Each structure stands twice: as structure tokens, then as C-alpha cells.
GROMACS .gro file of C-alpha atoms in nm:
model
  447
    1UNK     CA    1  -2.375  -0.603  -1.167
    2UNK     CA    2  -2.565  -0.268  -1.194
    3UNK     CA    3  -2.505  -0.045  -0.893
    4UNK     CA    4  -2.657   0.255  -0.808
    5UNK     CA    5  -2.500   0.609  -0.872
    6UNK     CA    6  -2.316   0.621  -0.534
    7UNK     CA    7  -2.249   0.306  -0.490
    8UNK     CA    8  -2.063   0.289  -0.793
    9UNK     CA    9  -1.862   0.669  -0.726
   10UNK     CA   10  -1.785   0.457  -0.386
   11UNK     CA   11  -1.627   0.140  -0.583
   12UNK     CA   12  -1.421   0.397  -0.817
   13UNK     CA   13  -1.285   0.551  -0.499
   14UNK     CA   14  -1.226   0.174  -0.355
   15UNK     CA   15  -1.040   0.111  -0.669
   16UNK     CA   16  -0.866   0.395  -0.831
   17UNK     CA   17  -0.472   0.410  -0.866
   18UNK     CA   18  -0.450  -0.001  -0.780
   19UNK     CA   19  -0.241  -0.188  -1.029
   20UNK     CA   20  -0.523  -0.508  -1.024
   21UNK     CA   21  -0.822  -0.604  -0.817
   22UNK     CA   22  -0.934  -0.961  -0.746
   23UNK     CA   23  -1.290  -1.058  -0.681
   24UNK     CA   24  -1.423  -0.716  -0.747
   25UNK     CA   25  -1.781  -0.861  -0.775
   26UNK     CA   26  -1.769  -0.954  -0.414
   27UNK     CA   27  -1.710  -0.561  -0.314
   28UNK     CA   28  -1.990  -0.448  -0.550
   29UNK     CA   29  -2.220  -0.703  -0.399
   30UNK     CA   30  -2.125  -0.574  -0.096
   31UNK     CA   31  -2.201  -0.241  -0.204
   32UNK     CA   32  -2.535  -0.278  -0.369
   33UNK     CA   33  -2.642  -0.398  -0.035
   34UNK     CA   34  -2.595  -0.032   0.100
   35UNK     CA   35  -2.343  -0.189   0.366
   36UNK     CA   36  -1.999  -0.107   0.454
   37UNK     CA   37  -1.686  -0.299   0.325
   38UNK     CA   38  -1.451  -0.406   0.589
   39UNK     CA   39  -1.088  -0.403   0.479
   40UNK     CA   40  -0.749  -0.488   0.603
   41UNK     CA   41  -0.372  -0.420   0.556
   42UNK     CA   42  -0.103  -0.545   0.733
   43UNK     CA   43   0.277  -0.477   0.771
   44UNK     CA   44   0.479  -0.681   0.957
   45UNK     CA   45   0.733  -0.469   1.137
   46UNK     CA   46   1.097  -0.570   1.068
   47UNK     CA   47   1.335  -0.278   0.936
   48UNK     CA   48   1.303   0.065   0.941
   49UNK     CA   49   0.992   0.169   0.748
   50UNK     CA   50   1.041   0.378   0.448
   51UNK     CA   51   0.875   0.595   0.258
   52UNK     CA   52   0.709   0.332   0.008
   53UNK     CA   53   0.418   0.318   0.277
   54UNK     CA   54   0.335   0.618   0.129
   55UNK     CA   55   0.154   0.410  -0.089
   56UNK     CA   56  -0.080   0.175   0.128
   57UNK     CA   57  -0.145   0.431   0.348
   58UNK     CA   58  -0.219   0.695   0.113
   59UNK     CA   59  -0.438   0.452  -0.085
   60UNK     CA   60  -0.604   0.411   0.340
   61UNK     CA   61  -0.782   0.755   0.278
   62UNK     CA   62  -0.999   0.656  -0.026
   63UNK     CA   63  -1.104   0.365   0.177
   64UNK     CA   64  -1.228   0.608   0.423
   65UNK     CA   65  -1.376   0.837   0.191
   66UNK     CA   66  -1.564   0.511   0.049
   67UNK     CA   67  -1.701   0.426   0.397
   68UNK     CA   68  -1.460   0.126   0.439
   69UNK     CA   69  -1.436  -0.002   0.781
   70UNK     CA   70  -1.047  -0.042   0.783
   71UNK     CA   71  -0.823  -0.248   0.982
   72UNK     CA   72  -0.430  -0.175   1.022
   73UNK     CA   73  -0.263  -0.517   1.126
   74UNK     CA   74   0.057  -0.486   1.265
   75UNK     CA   75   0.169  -0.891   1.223
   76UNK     CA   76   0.403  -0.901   1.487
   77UNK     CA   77   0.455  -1.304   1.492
   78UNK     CA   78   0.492  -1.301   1.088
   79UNK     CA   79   0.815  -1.013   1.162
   80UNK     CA   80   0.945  -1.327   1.391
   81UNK     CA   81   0.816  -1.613   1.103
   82UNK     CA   82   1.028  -1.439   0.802
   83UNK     CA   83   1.351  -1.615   0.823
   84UNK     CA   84   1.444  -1.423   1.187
   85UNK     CA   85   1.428  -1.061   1.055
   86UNK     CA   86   1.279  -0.952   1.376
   87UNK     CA   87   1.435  -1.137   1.672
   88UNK     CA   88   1.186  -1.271   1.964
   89UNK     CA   89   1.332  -1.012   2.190
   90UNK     CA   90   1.288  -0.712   1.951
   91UNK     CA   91   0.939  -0.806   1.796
   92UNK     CA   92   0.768  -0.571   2.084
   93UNK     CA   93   1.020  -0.290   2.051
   94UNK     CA   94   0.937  -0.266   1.633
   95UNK     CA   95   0.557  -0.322   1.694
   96UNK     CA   96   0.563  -0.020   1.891
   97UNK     CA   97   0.823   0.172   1.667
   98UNK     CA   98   0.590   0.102   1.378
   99UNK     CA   99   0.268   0.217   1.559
  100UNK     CA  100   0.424   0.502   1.622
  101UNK     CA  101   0.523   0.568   1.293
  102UNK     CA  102   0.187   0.474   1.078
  103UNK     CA  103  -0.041   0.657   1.284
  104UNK     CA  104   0.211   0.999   1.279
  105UNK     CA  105   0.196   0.928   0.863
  106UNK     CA  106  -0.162   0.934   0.895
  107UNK     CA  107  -0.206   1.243   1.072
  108UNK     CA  108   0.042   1.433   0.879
  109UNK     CA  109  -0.139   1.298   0.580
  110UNK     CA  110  -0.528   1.416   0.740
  111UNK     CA  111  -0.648   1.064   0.781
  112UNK     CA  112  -0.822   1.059   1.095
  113UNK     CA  113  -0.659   0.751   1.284
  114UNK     CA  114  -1.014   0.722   1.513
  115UNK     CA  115  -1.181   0.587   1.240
  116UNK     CA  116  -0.933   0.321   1.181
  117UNK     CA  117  -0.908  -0.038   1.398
  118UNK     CA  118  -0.529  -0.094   1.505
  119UNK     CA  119  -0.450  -0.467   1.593
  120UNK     CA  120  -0.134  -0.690   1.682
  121UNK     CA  121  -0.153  -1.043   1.531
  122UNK     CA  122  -0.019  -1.213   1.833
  123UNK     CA  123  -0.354  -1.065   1.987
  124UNK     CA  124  -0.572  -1.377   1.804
  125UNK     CA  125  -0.274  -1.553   1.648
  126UNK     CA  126  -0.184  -1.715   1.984
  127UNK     CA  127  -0.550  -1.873   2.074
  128UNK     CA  128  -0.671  -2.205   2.052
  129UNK     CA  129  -0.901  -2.161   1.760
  130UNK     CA  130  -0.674  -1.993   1.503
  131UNK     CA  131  -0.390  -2.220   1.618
  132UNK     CA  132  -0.573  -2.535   1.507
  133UNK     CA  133  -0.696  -2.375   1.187
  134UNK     CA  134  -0.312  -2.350   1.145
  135UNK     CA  135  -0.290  -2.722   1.171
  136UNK     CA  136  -0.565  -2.781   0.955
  137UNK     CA  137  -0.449  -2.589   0.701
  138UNK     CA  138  -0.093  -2.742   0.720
  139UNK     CA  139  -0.232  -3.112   0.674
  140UNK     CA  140  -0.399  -3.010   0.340
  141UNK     CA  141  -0.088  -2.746   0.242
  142UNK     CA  142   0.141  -2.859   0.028
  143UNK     CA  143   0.515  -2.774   0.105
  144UNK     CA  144   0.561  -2.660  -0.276
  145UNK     CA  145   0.240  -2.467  -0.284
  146UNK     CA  146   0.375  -2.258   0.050
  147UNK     CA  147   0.688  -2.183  -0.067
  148UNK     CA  148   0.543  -2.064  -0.410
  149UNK     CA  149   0.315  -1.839  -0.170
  150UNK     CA  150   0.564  -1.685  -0.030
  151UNK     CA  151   0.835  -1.639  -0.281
  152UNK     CA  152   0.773  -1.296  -0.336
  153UNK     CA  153   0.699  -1.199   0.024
  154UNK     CA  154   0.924  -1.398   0.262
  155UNK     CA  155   1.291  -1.388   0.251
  156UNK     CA  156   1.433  -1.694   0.019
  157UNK     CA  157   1.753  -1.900   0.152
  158UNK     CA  158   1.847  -2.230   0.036
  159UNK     CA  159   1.806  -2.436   0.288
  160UNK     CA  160   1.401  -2.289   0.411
  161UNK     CA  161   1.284  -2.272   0.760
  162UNK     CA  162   0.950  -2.439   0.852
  163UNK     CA  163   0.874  -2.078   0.956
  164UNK     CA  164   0.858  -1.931   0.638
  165UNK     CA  165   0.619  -2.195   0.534
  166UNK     CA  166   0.376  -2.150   0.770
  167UNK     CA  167   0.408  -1.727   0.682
  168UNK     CA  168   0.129  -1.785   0.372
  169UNK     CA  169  -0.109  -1.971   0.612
  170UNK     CA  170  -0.122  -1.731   0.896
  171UNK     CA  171  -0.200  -1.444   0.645
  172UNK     CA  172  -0.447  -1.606   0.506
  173UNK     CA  173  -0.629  -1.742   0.828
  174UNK     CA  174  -0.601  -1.309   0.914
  175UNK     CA  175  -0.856  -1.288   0.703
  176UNK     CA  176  -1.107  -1.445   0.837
  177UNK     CA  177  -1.002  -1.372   1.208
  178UNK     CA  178  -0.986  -1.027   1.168
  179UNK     CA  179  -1.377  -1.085   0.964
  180UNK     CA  180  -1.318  -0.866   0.631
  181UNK     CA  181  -1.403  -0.867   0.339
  182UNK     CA  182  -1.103  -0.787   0.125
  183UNK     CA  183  -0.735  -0.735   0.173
  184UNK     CA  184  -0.521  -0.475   0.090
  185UNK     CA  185  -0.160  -0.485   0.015
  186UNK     CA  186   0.129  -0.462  -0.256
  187UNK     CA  187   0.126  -0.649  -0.590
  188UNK     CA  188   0.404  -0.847  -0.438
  189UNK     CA  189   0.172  -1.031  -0.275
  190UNK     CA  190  -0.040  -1.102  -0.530
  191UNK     CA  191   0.050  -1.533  -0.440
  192UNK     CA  192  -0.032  -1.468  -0.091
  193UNK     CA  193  -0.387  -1.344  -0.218
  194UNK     CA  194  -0.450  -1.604  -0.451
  195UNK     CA  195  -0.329  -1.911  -0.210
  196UNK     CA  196  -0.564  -1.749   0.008
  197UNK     CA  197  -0.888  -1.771  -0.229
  198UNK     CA  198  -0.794  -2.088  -0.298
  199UNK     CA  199  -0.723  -2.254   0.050
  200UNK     CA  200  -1.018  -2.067   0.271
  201UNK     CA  201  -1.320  -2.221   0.141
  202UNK     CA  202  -1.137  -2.594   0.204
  203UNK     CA  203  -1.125  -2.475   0.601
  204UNK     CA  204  -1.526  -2.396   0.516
  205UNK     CA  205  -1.480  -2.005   0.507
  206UNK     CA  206  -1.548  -1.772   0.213
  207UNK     CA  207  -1.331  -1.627  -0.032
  208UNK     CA  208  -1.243  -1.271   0.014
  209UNK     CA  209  -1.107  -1.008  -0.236
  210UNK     CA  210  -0.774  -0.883  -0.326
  211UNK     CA  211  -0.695  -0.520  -0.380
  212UNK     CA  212  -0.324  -0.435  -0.460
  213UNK     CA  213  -0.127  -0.134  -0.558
  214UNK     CA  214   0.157  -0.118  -0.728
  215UNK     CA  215   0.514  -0.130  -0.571
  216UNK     CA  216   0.783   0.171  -0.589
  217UNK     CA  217   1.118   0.098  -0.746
  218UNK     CA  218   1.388   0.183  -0.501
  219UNK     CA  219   1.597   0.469  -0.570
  220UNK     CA  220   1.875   0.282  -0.769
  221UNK     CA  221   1.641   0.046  -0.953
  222UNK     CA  222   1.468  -0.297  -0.844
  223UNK     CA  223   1.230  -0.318  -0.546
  224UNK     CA  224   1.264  -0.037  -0.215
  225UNK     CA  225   1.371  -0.298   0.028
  226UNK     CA  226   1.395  -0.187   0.411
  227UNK     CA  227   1.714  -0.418   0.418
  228UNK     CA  228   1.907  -0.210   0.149
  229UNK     CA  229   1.977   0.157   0.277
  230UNK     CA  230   2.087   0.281  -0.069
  231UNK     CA  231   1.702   0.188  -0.219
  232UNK     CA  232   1.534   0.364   0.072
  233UNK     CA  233   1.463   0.663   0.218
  234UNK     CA  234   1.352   0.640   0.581
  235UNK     CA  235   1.077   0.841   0.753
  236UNK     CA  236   1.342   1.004   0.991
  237UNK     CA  237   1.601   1.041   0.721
  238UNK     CA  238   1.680   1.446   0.774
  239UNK     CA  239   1.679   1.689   0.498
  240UNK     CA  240   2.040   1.660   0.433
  241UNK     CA  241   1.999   1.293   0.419
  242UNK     CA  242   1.666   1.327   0.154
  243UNK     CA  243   1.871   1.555  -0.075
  244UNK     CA  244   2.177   1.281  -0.075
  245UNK     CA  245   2.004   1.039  -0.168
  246UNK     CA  246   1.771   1.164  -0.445
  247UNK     CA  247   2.117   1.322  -0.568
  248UNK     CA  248   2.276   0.974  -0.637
  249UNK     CA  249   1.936   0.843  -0.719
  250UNK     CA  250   1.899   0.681  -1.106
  251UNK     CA  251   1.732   0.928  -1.288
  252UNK     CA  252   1.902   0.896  -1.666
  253UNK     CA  253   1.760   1.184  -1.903
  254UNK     CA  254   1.484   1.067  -2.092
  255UNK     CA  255   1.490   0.688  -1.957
  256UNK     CA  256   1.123   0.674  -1.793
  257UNK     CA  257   1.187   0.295  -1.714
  258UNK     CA  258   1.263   0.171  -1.340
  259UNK     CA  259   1.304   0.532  -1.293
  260UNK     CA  260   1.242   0.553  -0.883
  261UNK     CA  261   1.150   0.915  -0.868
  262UNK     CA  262   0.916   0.936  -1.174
  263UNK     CA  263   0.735   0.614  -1.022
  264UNK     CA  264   0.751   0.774  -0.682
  265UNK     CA  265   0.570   1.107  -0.797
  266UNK     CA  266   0.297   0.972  -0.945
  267UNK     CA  267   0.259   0.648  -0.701
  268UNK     CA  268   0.269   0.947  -0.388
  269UNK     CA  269   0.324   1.290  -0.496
  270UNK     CA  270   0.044   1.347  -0.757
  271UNK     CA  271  -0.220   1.113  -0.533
  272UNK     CA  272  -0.154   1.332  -0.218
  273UNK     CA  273  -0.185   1.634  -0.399
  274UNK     CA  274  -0.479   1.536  -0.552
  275UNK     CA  275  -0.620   1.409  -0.186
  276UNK     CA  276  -0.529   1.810  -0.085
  277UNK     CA  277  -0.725   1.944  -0.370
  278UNK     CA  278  -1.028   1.783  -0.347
  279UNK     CA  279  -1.034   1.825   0.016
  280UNK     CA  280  -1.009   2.215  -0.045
  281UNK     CA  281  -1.331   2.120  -0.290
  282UNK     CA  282  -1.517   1.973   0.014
  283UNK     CA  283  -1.469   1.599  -0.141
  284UNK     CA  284  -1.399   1.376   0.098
  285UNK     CA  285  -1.689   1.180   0.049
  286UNK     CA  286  -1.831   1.008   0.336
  287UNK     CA  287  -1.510   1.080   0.563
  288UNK     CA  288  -1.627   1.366   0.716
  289UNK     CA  289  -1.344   1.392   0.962
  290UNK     CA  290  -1.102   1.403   0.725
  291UNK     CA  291  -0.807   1.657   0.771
  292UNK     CA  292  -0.898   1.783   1.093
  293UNK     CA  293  -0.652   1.764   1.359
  294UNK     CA  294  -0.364   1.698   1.092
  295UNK     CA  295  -0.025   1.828   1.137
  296UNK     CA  296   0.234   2.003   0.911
  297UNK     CA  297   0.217   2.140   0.561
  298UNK     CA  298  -0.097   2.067   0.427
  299UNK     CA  299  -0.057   2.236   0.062
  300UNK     CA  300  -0.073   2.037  -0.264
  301UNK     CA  301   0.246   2.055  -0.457
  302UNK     CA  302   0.180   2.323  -0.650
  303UNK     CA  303   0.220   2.704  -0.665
  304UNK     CA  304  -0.001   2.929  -0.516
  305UNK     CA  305  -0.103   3.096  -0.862
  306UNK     CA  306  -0.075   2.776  -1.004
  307UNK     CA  307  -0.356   2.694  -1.305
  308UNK     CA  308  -0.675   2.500  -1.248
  309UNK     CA  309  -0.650   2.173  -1.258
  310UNK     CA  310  -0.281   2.150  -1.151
  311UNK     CA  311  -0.158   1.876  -0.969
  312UNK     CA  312   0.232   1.907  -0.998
  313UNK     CA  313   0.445   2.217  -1.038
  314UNK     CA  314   0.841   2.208  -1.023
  315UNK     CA  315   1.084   2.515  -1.082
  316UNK     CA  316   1.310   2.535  -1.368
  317UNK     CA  317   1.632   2.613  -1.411
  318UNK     CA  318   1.752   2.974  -1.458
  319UNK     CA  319   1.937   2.897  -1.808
  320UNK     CA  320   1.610   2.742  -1.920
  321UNK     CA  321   1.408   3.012  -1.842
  322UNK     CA  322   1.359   2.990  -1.484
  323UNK     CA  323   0.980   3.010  -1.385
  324UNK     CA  324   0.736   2.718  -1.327
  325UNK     CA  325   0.572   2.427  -1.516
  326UNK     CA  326   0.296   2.294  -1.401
  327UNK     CA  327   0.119   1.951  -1.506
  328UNK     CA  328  -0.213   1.811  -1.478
  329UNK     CA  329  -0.120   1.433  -1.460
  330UNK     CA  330   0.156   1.243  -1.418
  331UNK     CA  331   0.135   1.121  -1.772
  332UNK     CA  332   0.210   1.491  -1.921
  333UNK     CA  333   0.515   1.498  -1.672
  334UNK     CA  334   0.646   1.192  -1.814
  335UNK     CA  335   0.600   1.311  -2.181
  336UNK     CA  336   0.757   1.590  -2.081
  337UNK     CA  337   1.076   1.355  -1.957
  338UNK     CA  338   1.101   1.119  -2.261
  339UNK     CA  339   1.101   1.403  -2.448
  340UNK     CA  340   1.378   1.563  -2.213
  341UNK     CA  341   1.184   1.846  -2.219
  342UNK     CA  342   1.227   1.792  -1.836
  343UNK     CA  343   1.548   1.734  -1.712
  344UNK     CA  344   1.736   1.526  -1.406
  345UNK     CA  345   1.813   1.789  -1.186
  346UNK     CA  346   1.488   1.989  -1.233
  347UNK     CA  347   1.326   1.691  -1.107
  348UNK     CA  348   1.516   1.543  -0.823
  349UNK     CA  349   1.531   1.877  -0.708
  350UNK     CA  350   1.127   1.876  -0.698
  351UNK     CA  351   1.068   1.542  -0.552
  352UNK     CA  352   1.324   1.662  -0.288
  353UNK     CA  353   1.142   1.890  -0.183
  354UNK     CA  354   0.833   1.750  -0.185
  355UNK     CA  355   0.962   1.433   0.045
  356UNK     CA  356   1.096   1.679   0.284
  357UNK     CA  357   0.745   1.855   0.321
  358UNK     CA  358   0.610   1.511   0.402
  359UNK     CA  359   0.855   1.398   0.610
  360UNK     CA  360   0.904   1.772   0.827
  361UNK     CA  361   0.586   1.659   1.053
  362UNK     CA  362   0.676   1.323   1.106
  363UNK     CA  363   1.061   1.438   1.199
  364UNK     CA  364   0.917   1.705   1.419
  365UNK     CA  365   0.659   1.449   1.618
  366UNK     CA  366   0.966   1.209   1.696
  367UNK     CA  367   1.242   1.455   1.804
  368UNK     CA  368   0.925   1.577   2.055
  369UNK     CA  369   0.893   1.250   2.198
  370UNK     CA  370   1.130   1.076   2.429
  371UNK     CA  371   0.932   0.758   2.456
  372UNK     CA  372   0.969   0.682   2.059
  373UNK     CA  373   1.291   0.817   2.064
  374UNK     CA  374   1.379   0.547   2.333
  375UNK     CA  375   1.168   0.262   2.170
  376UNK     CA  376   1.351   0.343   1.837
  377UNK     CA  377   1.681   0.295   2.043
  378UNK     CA  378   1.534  -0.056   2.148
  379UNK     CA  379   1.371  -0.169   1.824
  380UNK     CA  380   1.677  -0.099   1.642
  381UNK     CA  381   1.998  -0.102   1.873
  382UNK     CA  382   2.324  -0.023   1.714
  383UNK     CA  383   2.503  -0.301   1.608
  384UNK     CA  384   2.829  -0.100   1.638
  385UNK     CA  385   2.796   0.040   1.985
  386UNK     CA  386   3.090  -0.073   2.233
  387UNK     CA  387   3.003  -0.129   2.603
  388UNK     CA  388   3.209   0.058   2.850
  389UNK     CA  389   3.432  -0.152   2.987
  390UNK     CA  390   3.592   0.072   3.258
  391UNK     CA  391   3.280   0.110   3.431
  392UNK     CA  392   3.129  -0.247   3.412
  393UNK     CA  393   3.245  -0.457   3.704
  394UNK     CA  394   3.322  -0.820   3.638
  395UNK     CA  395   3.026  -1.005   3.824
  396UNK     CA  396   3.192  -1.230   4.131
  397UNK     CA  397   3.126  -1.586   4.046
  398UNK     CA  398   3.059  -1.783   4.398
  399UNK     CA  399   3.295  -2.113   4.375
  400UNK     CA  400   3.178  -2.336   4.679
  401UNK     CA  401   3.486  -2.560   4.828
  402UNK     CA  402   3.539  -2.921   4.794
  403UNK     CA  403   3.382  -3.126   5.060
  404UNK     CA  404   3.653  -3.137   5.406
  405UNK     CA  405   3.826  -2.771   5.262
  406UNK     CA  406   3.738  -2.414   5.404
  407UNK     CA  407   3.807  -2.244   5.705
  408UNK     CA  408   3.449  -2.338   5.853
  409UNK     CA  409   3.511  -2.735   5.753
  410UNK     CA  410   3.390  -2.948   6.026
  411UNK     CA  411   3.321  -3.338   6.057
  412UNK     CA  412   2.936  -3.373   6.059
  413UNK     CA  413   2.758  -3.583   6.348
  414UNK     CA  414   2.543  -3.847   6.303
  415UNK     CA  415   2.258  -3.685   6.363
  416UNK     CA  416   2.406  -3.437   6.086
  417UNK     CA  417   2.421  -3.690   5.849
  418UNK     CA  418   2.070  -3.815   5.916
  419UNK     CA  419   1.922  -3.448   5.903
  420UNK     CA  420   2.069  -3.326   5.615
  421UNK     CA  421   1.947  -3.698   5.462
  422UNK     CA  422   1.585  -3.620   5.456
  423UNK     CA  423   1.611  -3.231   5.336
  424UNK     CA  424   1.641  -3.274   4.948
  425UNK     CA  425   1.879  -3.112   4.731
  426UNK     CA  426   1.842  -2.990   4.433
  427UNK     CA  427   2.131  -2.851   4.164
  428UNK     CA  428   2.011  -2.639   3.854
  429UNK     CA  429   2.131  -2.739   3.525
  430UNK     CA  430   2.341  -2.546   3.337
  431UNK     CA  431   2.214  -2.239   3.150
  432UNK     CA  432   1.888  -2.274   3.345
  433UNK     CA  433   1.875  -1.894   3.363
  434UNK     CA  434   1.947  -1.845   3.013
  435UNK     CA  435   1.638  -2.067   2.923
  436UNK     CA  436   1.437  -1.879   3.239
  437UNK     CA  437   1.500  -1.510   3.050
  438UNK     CA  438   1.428  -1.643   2.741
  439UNK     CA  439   1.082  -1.791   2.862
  440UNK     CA  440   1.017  -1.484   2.988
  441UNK     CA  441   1.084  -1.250   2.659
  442UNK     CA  442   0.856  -1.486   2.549
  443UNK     CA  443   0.584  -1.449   2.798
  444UNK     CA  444   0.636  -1.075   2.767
  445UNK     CA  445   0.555  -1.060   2.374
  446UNK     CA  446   0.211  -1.311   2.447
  447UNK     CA  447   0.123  -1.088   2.734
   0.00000   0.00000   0.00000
């Protein structure tokens, strides 16, 4: 499809840095018509975020740039659907813990958040319409074609909750209800995408595309998980914490496979950077706003009297020279590595650094704000902490007497009898207000 000279500088920006695209005729359709994609990505919020979302939400500016209307979901009942990670009671506490957290990563990263739409699944999820979608989709759903949907995505145990095979559905249907025209997400969801082109036309809606960038290898190999605290490094992590981990992070000389902190530079280091230097240029395409009102260090990662064209610079050690080298792409710095002409230390040292500039605004922002700190505290409460037991009173327990005991016991009348015989009595089950509080955690999350 031939597209005109801006519309096709807008579909490079769309689609630059993502490991694979799906149905990129439907986006340059769009395009040619001169109208603005709408895009979505969701999260749903179960552990701590880490610093992977780097990625999506890095990836969020060139959408902007590109005059994408784009959508953050924040899929509050799919935390709940995923095998439990995110119990009833704590689904509110993490949707607001991850608000919180995205839009203080997009300001420290000069995306302005009032261009973007932010949205909590249960705000459509729960209606009559997209509920009997659900049902229609789960009469023509196969129970092996779910499960192979969400193999990658939602959390595999051997005996599988109906939950986690309704998960693939409800994404899917988001598409539609949310009225985009692409979605945006990992490569690990890649079956997700693909059950979803192939199940929305048979509810009578269109296929959408599928954009999807690559995933980060956690720090010690294999997949950055927010359930394994040695893969991850957290947005609140503190400096000490940063320079732990990237110290006992895998990093063999010369071994540029499942290397974590080569495929973290150029998957957020060298894209950021790049964002910073072309904003300096004035090219931020048709985002306008872009980088006003950010906080924190807005400098690419580079030295001040760095050469043109430098995206990456990282300080060598004194017996090799001391000084800087400074690369133009991530593929000479990984030359430069295989040929351990770059060494370990040089570079966890740099990527160190270069976390803890990103992270310093997003520390800051929560240590000045009680209410997240005090969300935090509810979203994730510590499993370890020991109630005070000096100070909490045992709760009196009222045990009524058998009938003819007590100090106030008297024989009833007859006209007792036959007045207390037409006032009804009624005795609550047992754990009535167990089922009551529950109802109303429930209730609470709807509202």
C-alpha cells in the first residue's frame, strides 16, 4: 500500500524497535486515510512492577509522536482471573499502586500523561453487554484453544482454574470495548493476539492488529518475572539495592546471549537516550507537548563532550586507560563485548548508573507522598509482620443462658407466651458476617 511521505515517517515511528507486527496493513490503511490510530496496552496489576515496563511505556512515546490516540488499561479483574495473584480484597489497593507508578514513569520519562486515556477494566468488564459477549465467546471457545492462549501469559498449575480460561477471552473482548484499532503488548503474548484475530470476527467484530516488543531477560537469565525478586529490579529499589543486584547479575565476558544487561541497554537505555536526543533536535513529531512538565534528569546517557551521533557512553577502567567510549548503536557496544573489548564490570557499572538516573525521580515522587506510600502498604502488606498482641484486647463473646438459668429467669405468663408467639425470631447462620464483609469487598471493587 503506497502511503504518503508522512504517513509513512508516522508508521516507522509506530513500528520501530518492535520484535514483530501483525496486521500492519490495517494501520497503514488507517493511516492513508489521514486519521488517527487508536491503540491500547494493558497491565494487569499483580506484583510489584519492575523496571521491564521500561519497555511498553517507552515504546508509549513514539505512539504519541505518531499521533496515536493511546489507551493505558489497567485490567484489574484479569490481576483477580490469573490463578489468584491478586486477591479480591487487594485488587483496588494494586490498581491504585500501579496508577501511581505508570503515570510517575511517564513523567519522569517526558510523556505527557494528558494526552493519554487511563481506564480500569472492571469499569466495562462488569456490564451486561460485555458480560454476554463473554458467554458467547465461551460457547464457541474451545477449552484447549484457551489454555493454549494463555500459556504464555497466565500462570500454569496442573490442575487449571476456570478463571484462567476465561483470561484470553476478556482480553480479547478489550479490544473492541475499549474501540481500537491495535494492541500493544509483549511478544509473550503473541497467542493472546492471534486467538484474538481469530475469535472477534465469529462475535461479528473486526480484526485488529498486533504490535509487540520484545521481552527483557531477567537479571540471572530467563524471563524478568515480578514473582522472582532475584530477576527484577523494582521501581523503588534504592541505589544500594540497584548496584546489588546488577553486581550479582549474569554478565559472563564475551557471552552476549541471555545477557540481561546488554538486552536491557539497548531494549531501554539506548531508546531513551535516543528519545532525549531527538527531543533536543525539536523531533517529537506531532507530540508537541512532549517533555514539558517532566521531572528529574533529563540528559541522554552520554557525556557532555560526547561525539555526534552518540547514543551510549560508559567510563573505563583506570588500568585500561581510563577515559570514555562512546557508541553509536547498541550493535557496536555488543561487538565491542564479544570481542571483550568491553568488559563486565565496565558495564554493570554503566547500566547502574543509568537505572539509578531513571529511577531517582520516581523514588523521589513516592517518598513525597504519604497517600502512595500508604496504598503501597495496602497493595502489598507484609507477609511477615506480627500483630501486637499486648495491646489487642480479646473481643468479649456474648454467651446467652439456657432457657430457666440467670439471675433475671422468670416463669413467663400466658399472655407472655402468646406475645412473644406472634413476634418472629430470627437466628443468623453461622459465618453470616464473614460472607456480609466479603460481599462488601466485593461491592467496593464494582463501585
Amino acid at each position: 500500500m503506497a502511503l504518503s511521505a508522512i504517513a509513512e515517517e508516522r508508521f516507522d515511528l509506530i513500528t520501530r524497535r518492535l520484535q514483530e507486527v501483525l496486521g500492519e496493513d490495517l494501520i497503514k490503511a488507517i493511516l492513508a486515510e489521514d486519521r488517527p490510530p487508536k491503540g491500547y496496552w494493558g497491565t494487569a496489576p499483580t506484583g510489584r512492577p519492575h523496571i521491564g515496563y521500561f519497555v511498553p511505556l517507552t515504546k508509549i512515546a513514539d505512539f504519541l509522536r505518531a499521533g496515536v490516540e493511546v489507551t493505558i488499561l489497567f485490567a484489574d479483574i484479569h490481576a483477580f482471573l490469573d490463578n489468584l495473584k491478586a486477591p479480591l480484597e487487594l485488587v483496588a489497593h494494586r490498581t491504585k499502586y500501579y496508577t501511581l507508578i505508570v503515570t510517575t514513569v511517564f513523567e519522569s520519562l517526558g510523556i505527557p500523561t494528558s494526552k493519554l486515556r487511563f481506564i480500569d477494566g472492571s469499569s466495562y468488564q462488569l456490564t451486561k453487554e460485555y458480560n454476554l459477549d463473554n458467554y458467547k465467546l465461551s460457547a464457541i471457545v474451545t477449552e484447549h484453544d484457551a489454555k493454549k492462549a494463555g500459556a504464555e501469559v497466565v500462570k500454569q498449575v496442573d490442575s487449571a482454574l476456570l478463571s484462567g480460561l476465561l483470561y484470553p477471552g476478556l482480553q480479547a473482548l478489550d479490544e473492541q470495548y475499549l474501540g481500537v484499532d491495535f494492541q500493544f503488548g509483549g511478544v509473550d503474548q503473541r497467542k493472546i493476539f492471534t486467538f484474538a484475530e481469530q475469535y472477534l470476527p465469529k462475535l461479528g467484530y473486526k480484526k485488529r492488529a498486533h504490535l509487540m516488543n520484545a521481552m527483557v531477560p531477567g537479571l540471572a537469565g530467563g524471563k524478568m518475572s515480578a514473582s522472582d525478586p532475584k530477576s527484577k529490579i523494582d521501581f523503588l529499589d534504592s541505589s544500594e539495592e540497584v548496584r546489588k543486584k546488577i553486581s550479582k547479575a549474569f554478565c559472563e565476558e564475551g557471552n552476549i546471549i541471555e545477557n540481561g544487561l546488554l538486552a536491557f541497554l539497548k531494549a531501554v537505555l539506548i531508546p531513551i537516550s535516543q528519545l532525549r536526543l531527538e527531543r533536543l533536535q525539536g523531533k517529537t513529531g506531532e507530540d508537541e507537548a512532549e517533555g514539558q512538565g517532566a521531572v528529574g534528569d533529563q540528559k541522554p546517557f552520554i557525556t557532555d563532550d560526547a561525539p555526534e551521533g552518540t547514543v551510549f557512553s560508559v567510563e573505563l577502567d583506570a588500568k585500561d586507560g581510563g577515559g570514555y567510549r562512546h557508541y553509536k548503536s547498541y550493535e557496536e557496544v555488543e561487538q565491542d563485548f564479544a570481542d571483550k573489548k568491553l568488559f563486565p564490570k565496565v558495564l554493570k557499572t554503566a547500566v547502574g548508573d543509568a537505572i539509578n538516573r531513571l529511577l531517582d525521580p520516581i523514588r523521589k515522587a513516592f517518598e513525597e507522598n504519604e497517600e502512595w506510600q500508604k496504598v503501597e502498604k495496602l497493595a502489598y502488606p507484609d507477609p511477615n509482620a506480627k500483630t501486637d498482641k499486648k495491646n489487642k484486647k480479646k473481643e468479649k463473646v456474648y454467651h446467652p443462658p439456657p432457657p430457666g438459668k440467670g439471675k433475671d429467669t422468670k416463669q413467663p405468663s400466658t399472655s407472655d407466651s402468646l406475645a412473644d408467639s406472634s413476634t418472629p425470631v430470627t437466628t443468623a447462620p453461622p459465618g453470616d458476617e464473614a460472607v456480609h464483609a466479603a460481599t462488601e469487598a466485593v461491592k467496593q471493587l464494582i463501585i
